Amino acid sequence: MVFVSIDISVAPVTTSRTAGKDAAPQRRSELASFLRSRRERLDPEVLGLPTGTRRRTPGLRREEVAQLAGVGVTWYTWLEQGRQINASVQVLDAVARTLRLDPAETEHLYQLADIPAVPAVNGCRRLDPEVQQILDGLDPLPASVVNGRSDILAWNRSYALLFPFLVNLPEDKRNSLWSCFTSPKCCHPFVNRSEDLSRMVANFRARYGRHVGEPAWEEFVKRLCAASPEFAELWAEHGVADGGVRVKVFRHPAIGELNVVVTTFDVAATPETRMTVYTPNDANTRERFELLREDSLPSGFTYPCGHSFDPPA
């Protein structure tokens, strides 16, 4: 079941790792309890281990987890006791596999262990099929689902017709922030380009505050700074803004100017994933949205610069 709720706020940047240092003992205690609960739910017999008659507690023993994960018994014991020890990504990954953790539990494990190099759990996690049904049901309102880094995870047909240049990109480059800063200015969809891009970067900076030091985020920022001097300049300003409801004006080569209200919803079933819906802000836009239906969008149009307007695949 998918719960969708309005999200018009962003957690303050002060909740990042700097603030987390003060909660380190509590986090280690939570990690110890979490590991113990995951270990105790496993069935030794299912894992091919002898059950015997001398097991005083349910699940696996600590030494069995250590053996299956290929780590030292003392090291794992200290980890489960909440001691202050160093844990690498590779070792925690082995522990997660041994304890049969699902993606959400694996991410939780890394957060409790205060490991910045969290594997790409968010980006790879599949959305529930009900999310796509919601998107499709919103037609002709364009709508999409993105993660914290602005990767486009899902969309409806109207969104594809509004932003074909974005949805036609390969999956590893299908990112709204990347597209907005690397696409030619002559084909850019924003009428108020400077204002909209500045706010996009400020919104991204607020989300980035919760992922400082994570390789996937740091590499994305590094690559985008290298690809777009404009992004690098805005990034250096350290502007921060929340999401909120905002108005944007798009320029579409086939149906003209669109004045829309952009509303963002949190998709609670997948952490740090949000649904963005575009609703008309005036009567003309409301009429033009009807043309976003697949069977009525005019074809054969080009941008004013002469570049072709490629329909979505």
Short mmCIF file of C-alpha atoms in Angstrom, two decimals:
data_model
loop_
_atom_site.label_atom_id
_atom_site.label_comp_id
_atom_site.label_asym_id
_atom_site.label_seq_id
_atom_site.Cartn_x
_atom_site.Cartn_y
_atom_site.Cartn_z
CA MET A 1 0.00 0.00 0.00
CA VAL A 2 1.32 3.45 -0.94
CA PHE A 3 0.83 6.48 1.28
CA VAL A 4 1.28 9.85 -0.38
CA SER A 5 1.43 12.97 1.75
CA ILE A 6 2.16 16.61 1.02
CA ASP A 7 5.76 17.51 1.74
CA ILE A 8 6.44 21.25 1.79
CA SER A 9 9.36 21.23 4.16
CA VAL A 10 12.96 20.10 4.14
CA ALA A 11 14.83 18.85 7.18
CA PRO A 12 17.39 21.44 8.29
CA VAL A 13 20.96 20.90 7.23
CA THR A 14 22.00 20.80 10.88
CA THR A 15 20.62 17.24 11.05
CA SER A 16 23.59 15.98 9.05
CA ARG A 17 26.70 14.26 10.36
CA THR A 18 27.84 17.19 12.51
CA ALA A 19 24.71 16.91 14.63
CA GLY A 20 24.93 13.11 14.49
CA LYS A 21 28.21 13.04 16.41
CA ASP A 22 26.42 14.01 19.61
CA ALA A 23 24.09 11.06 19.19
CA ALA A 24 26.84 8.52 18.48
CA PRO A 25 26.37 6.47 21.70
CA GLN A 26 22.62 6.28 21.14
CA ARG A 27 23.15 5.33 17.50
CA ARG A 28 25.56 2.53 18.48
CA SER A 29 23.06 1.27 21.04
CA GLU A 30 20.34 1.27 18.38
CA LEU A 31 22.69 -0.57 16.00
CA ALA A 32 23.35 -3.24 18.62
CA SER A 33 19.63 -3.80 19.22
CA PHE A 34 18.91 -3.85 15.50
CA LEU A 35 21.59 -6.44 14.71
CA ARG A 36 20.49 -8.64 17.59
CA SER A 37 16.84 -8.55 16.46
CA ARG A 38 17.77 -9.42 12.86
CA ARG A 39 20.01 -12.26 14.00
CA GLU A 40 17.36 -13.75 16.28
CA ARG A 41 14.73 -13.90 13.54
CA LEU A 42 16.79 -16.22 11.30
CA ASP A 43 16.16 -19.96 11.25
CA PRO A 44 19.44 -21.95 11.59
CA GLU A 45 17.90 -24.97 9.90
CA VAL A 46 16.93 -22.97 6.82
CA LEU A 47 20.54 -21.76 6.57
CA GLY A 48 21.85 -25.32 6.82
CA LEU A 49 23.17 -24.98 10.36
CA PRO A 50 22.71 -27.67 13.02
CA THR A 51 19.90 -26.76 15.39
CA GLY A 52 20.95 -28.96 18.32
CA THR A 53 19.31 -28.88 21.73
CA ARG A 54 21.56 -26.37 23.51
CA ARG A 55 20.32 -23.18 21.83
CA ARG A 56 19.06 -20.93 24.61
CA THR A 57 17.96 -18.10 22.33
CA PRO A 58 16.15 -18.06 18.97
CA GLY A 59 17.94 -17.49 15.70
CA LEU A 60 21.66 -17.62 15.00
CA ARG A 61 24.52 -17.30 17.42
CA ARG A 62 26.95 -14.40 17.04
CA GLU A 63 29.76 -16.73 16.01
CA GLU A 64 27.53 -18.21 13.30
CA VAL A 65 26.80 -14.78 11.85
CA ALA A 66 30.51 -13.98 11.91
CA GLN A 67 31.36 -17.25 10.18
CA LEU A 68 28.75 -16.84 7.45
CA ALA A 69 29.75 -13.22 6.87
CA GLY A 70 33.46 -14.02 6.83
CA VAL A 71 34.35 -11.64 9.66
CA GLY A 72 36.03 -12.13 13.01
CA VAL A 73 33.90 -13.34 15.90
CA THR A 74 35.34 -10.74 18.26
CA TRP A 75 34.78 -7.94 15.75
CA TYR A 76 31.14 -8.90 15.18
CA THR A 77 30.56 -9.33 18.91
CA TRP A 78 31.86 -5.83 19.56
CA LEU A 79 29.72 -4.48 16.72
CA GLU A 80 26.60 -6.04 18.22
CA GLN A 81 27.57 -4.80 21.68
CA GLY A 82 27.59 -1.24 20.38
CA ARG A 83 31.30 -0.65 20.88
CA GLN A 84 33.06 2.14 18.99
CA ILE A 85 34.79 0.26 16.17
CA ASN A 86 35.47 0.92 12.51
CA ALA A 87 33.24 -0.86 9.99
CA SER A 88 33.96 -0.80 6.27
CA VAL A 89 31.35 -0.81 3.52
CA GLN A 90 32.42 -4.26 2.34
CA VAL A 91 32.18 -5.84 5.79
CA LEU A 92 28.79 -4.32 6.57
CA ASP A 93 27.59 -5.47 3.17
CA ALA A 94 28.57 -9.03 4.08
CA VAL A 95 26.76 -8.75 7.42
CA ALA A 96 23.65 -7.41 5.64
CA ARG A 97 23.63 -10.35 3.23
CA THR A 98 24.11 -12.85 6.04
CA LEU A 99 21.25 -11.36 8.06
CA ARG A 100 19.01 -11.36 4.94
CA LEU A 101 18.33 -7.62 5.21
CA ASP A 102 16.02 -6.06 2.66
CA PRO A 103 16.94 -2.70 0.99
CA ALA A 104 15.32 -0.56 3.70
CA GLU A 105 16.99 -2.56 6.48
CA THR A 106 20.36 -2.41 4.70
CA GLU A 107 20.13 1.36 4.40
CA HIS A 108 19.17 1.56 8.08
CA LEU A 109 22.20 -0.54 8.99
CA TYR A 110 24.58 1.81 7.19
CA GLN A 111 23.02 4.88 8.72
CA LEU A 112 23.28 3.46 12.24
CA ALA A 113 26.91 2.51 11.56
CA ASP A 114 27.55 6.11 10.42
CA ILE A 115 28.98 4.98 7.10
CA PRO A 116 28.92 7.79 4.50
CA ALA A 117 29.51 5.41 1.59
CA VAL A 118 26.02 3.96 1.62
CA PRO A 119 25.42 1.70 -1.40
CA ALA A 120 23.00 3.02 -3.99
CA VAL A 121 19.92 1.65 -2.25
CA ASN A 122 17.60 4.57 -2.92
CA GLY A 123 18.45 4.80 -6.60
CA CYS A 124 17.97 1.10 -7.25
CA ARG A 125 14.91 0.48 -5.13
CA ARG A 126 11.85 -0.28 -7.23
CA LEU A 127 8.73 1.78 -6.81
CA ASP A 128 5.52 0.01 -5.89
CA PRO A 129 3.31 -0.55 -8.97
CA GLU A 130 0.55 1.50 -7.34
CA VAL A 131 2.73 4.60 -7.78
CA GLN A 132 2.67 4.23 -11.56
CA GLN A 133 -1.10 3.73 -11.43
CA ILE A 134 -1.43 7.02 -9.57
CA LEU A 135 0.76 8.76 -12.15
CA ASP A 136 -1.27 7.36 -15.04
CA GLY A 137 -4.51 8.33 -13.33
CA LEU A 138 -3.39 11.97 -13.17
CA ASP A 139 -3.34 12.39 -16.98
CA PRO A 140 -3.51 14.92 -18.56
CA LEU A 141 -1.71 16.53 -15.58
CA PRO A 142 2.03 15.92 -16.08
CA ALA A 143 3.53 14.10 -13.11
CA SER A 144 6.74 12.30 -12.24
CA VAL A 145 8.51 10.62 -9.33
CA VAL A 146 12.10 11.57 -8.49
CA ASN A 147 14.58 10.68 -5.77
CA GLY A 148 16.68 13.02 -3.65
CA ARG A 149 19.28 13.55 -6.39
CA SER A 150 16.52 14.41 -8.89
CA ASP A 151 16.82 11.16 -10.86
CA ILE A 152 13.56 10.57 -12.75
CA LEU A 153 12.22 7.20 -11.58
CA ALA A 154 8.74 7.18 -13.15
CA TRP A 155 6.38 9.45 -15.11
CA ASN A 156 3.07 9.51 -16.94
CA ARG A 157 2.40 10.08 -20.62
CA SER A 158 1.65 13.80 -20.23
CA TYR A 159 5.00 14.35 -18.52
CA ALA A 160 6.77 12.54 -21.37
CA LEU A 161 5.03 14.77 -23.92
CA LEU A 162 5.98 17.87 -21.97
CA PHE A 163 9.64 16.85 -21.43
CA PRO A 164 10.53 14.34 -24.18
CA PHE A 165 14.18 15.43 -24.17
CA LEU A 166 14.39 14.28 -20.54
CA VAL A 167 12.61 10.93 -20.65
CA ASN A 168 14.43 9.98 -23.88
CA LEU A 169 17.79 10.10 -22.08
CA PRO A 170 19.53 6.87 -20.98
CA GLU A 171 18.55 5.80 -17.48
CA ASP A 172 21.88 6.79 -15.94
CA LYS A 173 21.51 10.34 -17.28
CA ARG A 174 17.77 10.77 -16.69
CA ASN A 175 18.11 13.49 -14.08
CA SER A 176 16.12 16.73 -14.14
CA LEU A 177 18.91 18.82 -12.60
CA TRP A 178 21.52 17.45 -14.98
CA SER A 179 19.24 17.97 -17.99
CA CYS A 180 18.36 21.55 -17.08
CA PHE A 181 22.01 22.58 -16.79
CA THR A 182 23.44 20.65 -19.74
CA SER A 183 20.73 21.04 -22.41
CA PRO A 184 21.21 23.87 -24.95
CA LYS A 185 19.86 27.20 -23.75
CA CYS A 186 18.07 27.64 -27.09
CA CYS A 187 15.87 24.61 -26.33
CA HIS A 188 15.43 25.20 -22.60
CA PRO A 189 11.82 24.82 -21.40
CA PHE A 190 11.93 27.46 -18.63
CA VAL A 191 10.75 30.95 -19.48
CA ASN A 192 12.19 32.31 -16.21
CA ARG A 193 15.32 30.22 -16.62
CA SER A 194 17.69 32.06 -14.27
CA GLU A 195 15.20 32.22 -11.40
CA ASP A 196 14.07 28.61 -11.78
CA LEU A 197 17.58 27.17 -12.00
CA SER A 198 18.73 29.12 -8.96
CA ARG A 199 15.84 27.72 -6.91
CA MET A 200 16.46 24.17 -8.18
CA VAL A 201 20.06 24.34 -6.97
CA ALA A 202 18.99 25.76 -3.60
CA ASN A 203 16.44 22.94 -3.18
CA PHE A 204 19.08 20.39 -4.13
CA ARG A 205 21.53 21.90 -1.63
CA ALA A 206 18.98 21.40 1.17
CA ARG A 207 18.64 17.71 0.29
CA TYR A 208 22.41 17.36 -0.16
CA GLY A 209 22.89 18.44 3.45
CA ARG A 210 21.66 15.01 4.57
CA HIS A 211 24.16 13.20 2.31
CA VAL A 212 27.42 15.11 2.75
CA GLY A 213 30.33 12.76 2.18
CA GLU A 214 28.35 10.05 0.37
CA PRO A 215 30.27 9.10 -2.80
CA ALA A 216 27.22 8.95 -5.09
CA TRP A 217 26.18 12.48 -4.15
CA GLU A 218 29.70 13.92 -4.15
CA GLU A 219 30.45 12.41 -7.54
CA PHE A 220 27.20 13.78 -8.99
CA VAL A 221 27.98 17.31 -7.77
CA LYS A 222 31.55 17.04 -9.07
CA ARG A 223 30.45 15.88 -12.52
CA LEU A 224 27.74 18.53 -12.83
CA CYS A 225 30.12 21.29 -11.75
CA ALA A 226 32.52 20.14 -14.46
CA ALA A 227 29.78 19.91 -17.09
CA SER A 228 28.09 23.23 -16.26
CA PRO A 229 29.98 26.35 -15.12
CA GLU A 230 26.56 27.87 -14.44
CA PHE A 231 25.74 25.14 -11.93
CA ALA A 232 29.22 25.45 -10.38
CA GLU A 233 28.67 29.17 -9.86
CA LEU A 234 25.26 28.69 -8.24
CA TRP A 235 26.58 25.81 -6.14
CA ALA A 236 29.36 28.00 -4.79
CA GLU A 237 26.76 30.48 -3.50
CA HIS A 238 25.51 27.92 -0.93
CA GLY A 239 21.88 28.95 -1.39
CA VAL A 240 19.36 26.77 0.47
CA ALA A 241 15.57 26.66 -0.01
CA ASP A 242 12.74 24.31 0.83
CA GLY A 243 10.53 22.65 -1.76
CA GLY A 244 7.14 24.23 -1.26
CA VAL A 245 4.48 24.95 -3.86
CA ARG A 246 5.73 27.19 -6.65
CA VAL A 247 4.71 28.59 -10.04
CA LYS A 248 6.68 27.93 -13.22
CA VAL A 249 6.24 28.97 -16.83
CA PHE A 250 7.28 26.48 -19.52
CA ARG A 251 7.73 27.03 -23.24
CA HIS A 252 6.55 24.09 -25.33
CA PRO A 253 7.28 24.13 -29.09
CA ALA A 254 4.03 22.39 -30.02
CA ILE A 255 1.45 23.93 -27.69
CA GLY A 256 2.96 27.22 -26.55
CA GLU A 257 3.46 28.73 -23.12
CA LEU A 258 2.28 26.85 -20.03
CA ASN A 259 1.76 28.55 -16.67
CA VAL A 260 1.72 25.84 -14.03
CA VAL A 261 1.66 25.29 -10.27
CA VAL A 262 4.24 22.72 -9.19
CA THR A 263 3.25 20.69 -6.13
CA THR A 264 5.48 18.07 -4.52
CA PHE A 265 4.31 15.06 -2.51
CA ASP A 266 6.34 12.65 -0.44
CA VAL A 267 6.02 8.97 -1.42
CA ALA A 268 6.30 7.44 2.03
CA ALA A 269 6.82 3.86 0.80
CA THR A 270 10.20 4.81 -0.70
CA PRO A 271 12.28 7.16 1.48
CA GLU A 272 13.48 10.45 -0.06
CA THR A 273 11.27 9.93 -3.08
CA ARG A 274 8.76 12.56 -4.10
CA MET A 275 5.99 12.94 -6.65
CA THR A 276 5.81 16.21 -8.60
CA VAL A 277 2.53 17.24 -10.21
CA TYR A 278 1.98 20.15 -12.60
CA THR A 279 -1.47 21.75 -12.50
CA PRO A 280 -2.66 24.62 -14.75
CA ASN A 281 -2.44 28.11 -13.30
CA ASP A 282 -4.69 29.76 -15.87
CA ALA A 283 -7.44 28.94 -18.36
CA ASN A 284 -5.14 28.86 -21.40
CA THR A 285 -2.85 26.32 -19.77
CA ARG A 286 -5.84 24.21 -18.75
CA GLU A 287 -6.94 24.04 -22.40
CA ARG A 288 -3.44 23.28 -23.63
CA PHE A 289 -3.04 20.48 -21.12
CA GLU A 290 -5.82 18.67 -22.98
CA LEU A 291 -3.49 18.61 -25.99
CA LEU A 292 -0.97 16.63 -23.96
CA ARG A 293 -3.14 13.60 -24.50
CA GLU A 294 -1.35 11.18 -26.77
CA ASP A 295 -3.87 11.34 -29.61
CA SER A 296 -4.09 15.12 -29.94
CA LEU A 297 -0.57 16.56 -29.54
CA PRO A 298 0.50 18.33 -32.75
CA SER A 299 3.56 16.82 -34.44
CA GLY A 300 6.31 18.03 -36.72
CA PHE A 301 7.32 21.01 -34.60
CA THR A 302 10.82 22.34 -34.00
CA TYR A 303 12.27 24.73 -31.44
CA PRO A 304 12.73 28.36 -32.55
CA CYS A 305 16.45 27.63 -32.94
CA GLY A 306 15.65 24.95 -35.51
CA HIS A 307 16.39 21.91 -33.32
CA SER A 308 13.90 19.11 -33.74
CA PHE A 309 11.30 18.34 -31.11
CA ASP A 310 11.65 14.60 -30.64
CA PRO A 311 8.55 12.81 -29.37
CA PRO A 312 8.99 10.49 -26.38
CA ALA A 313 9.91 6.89 -27.06
#
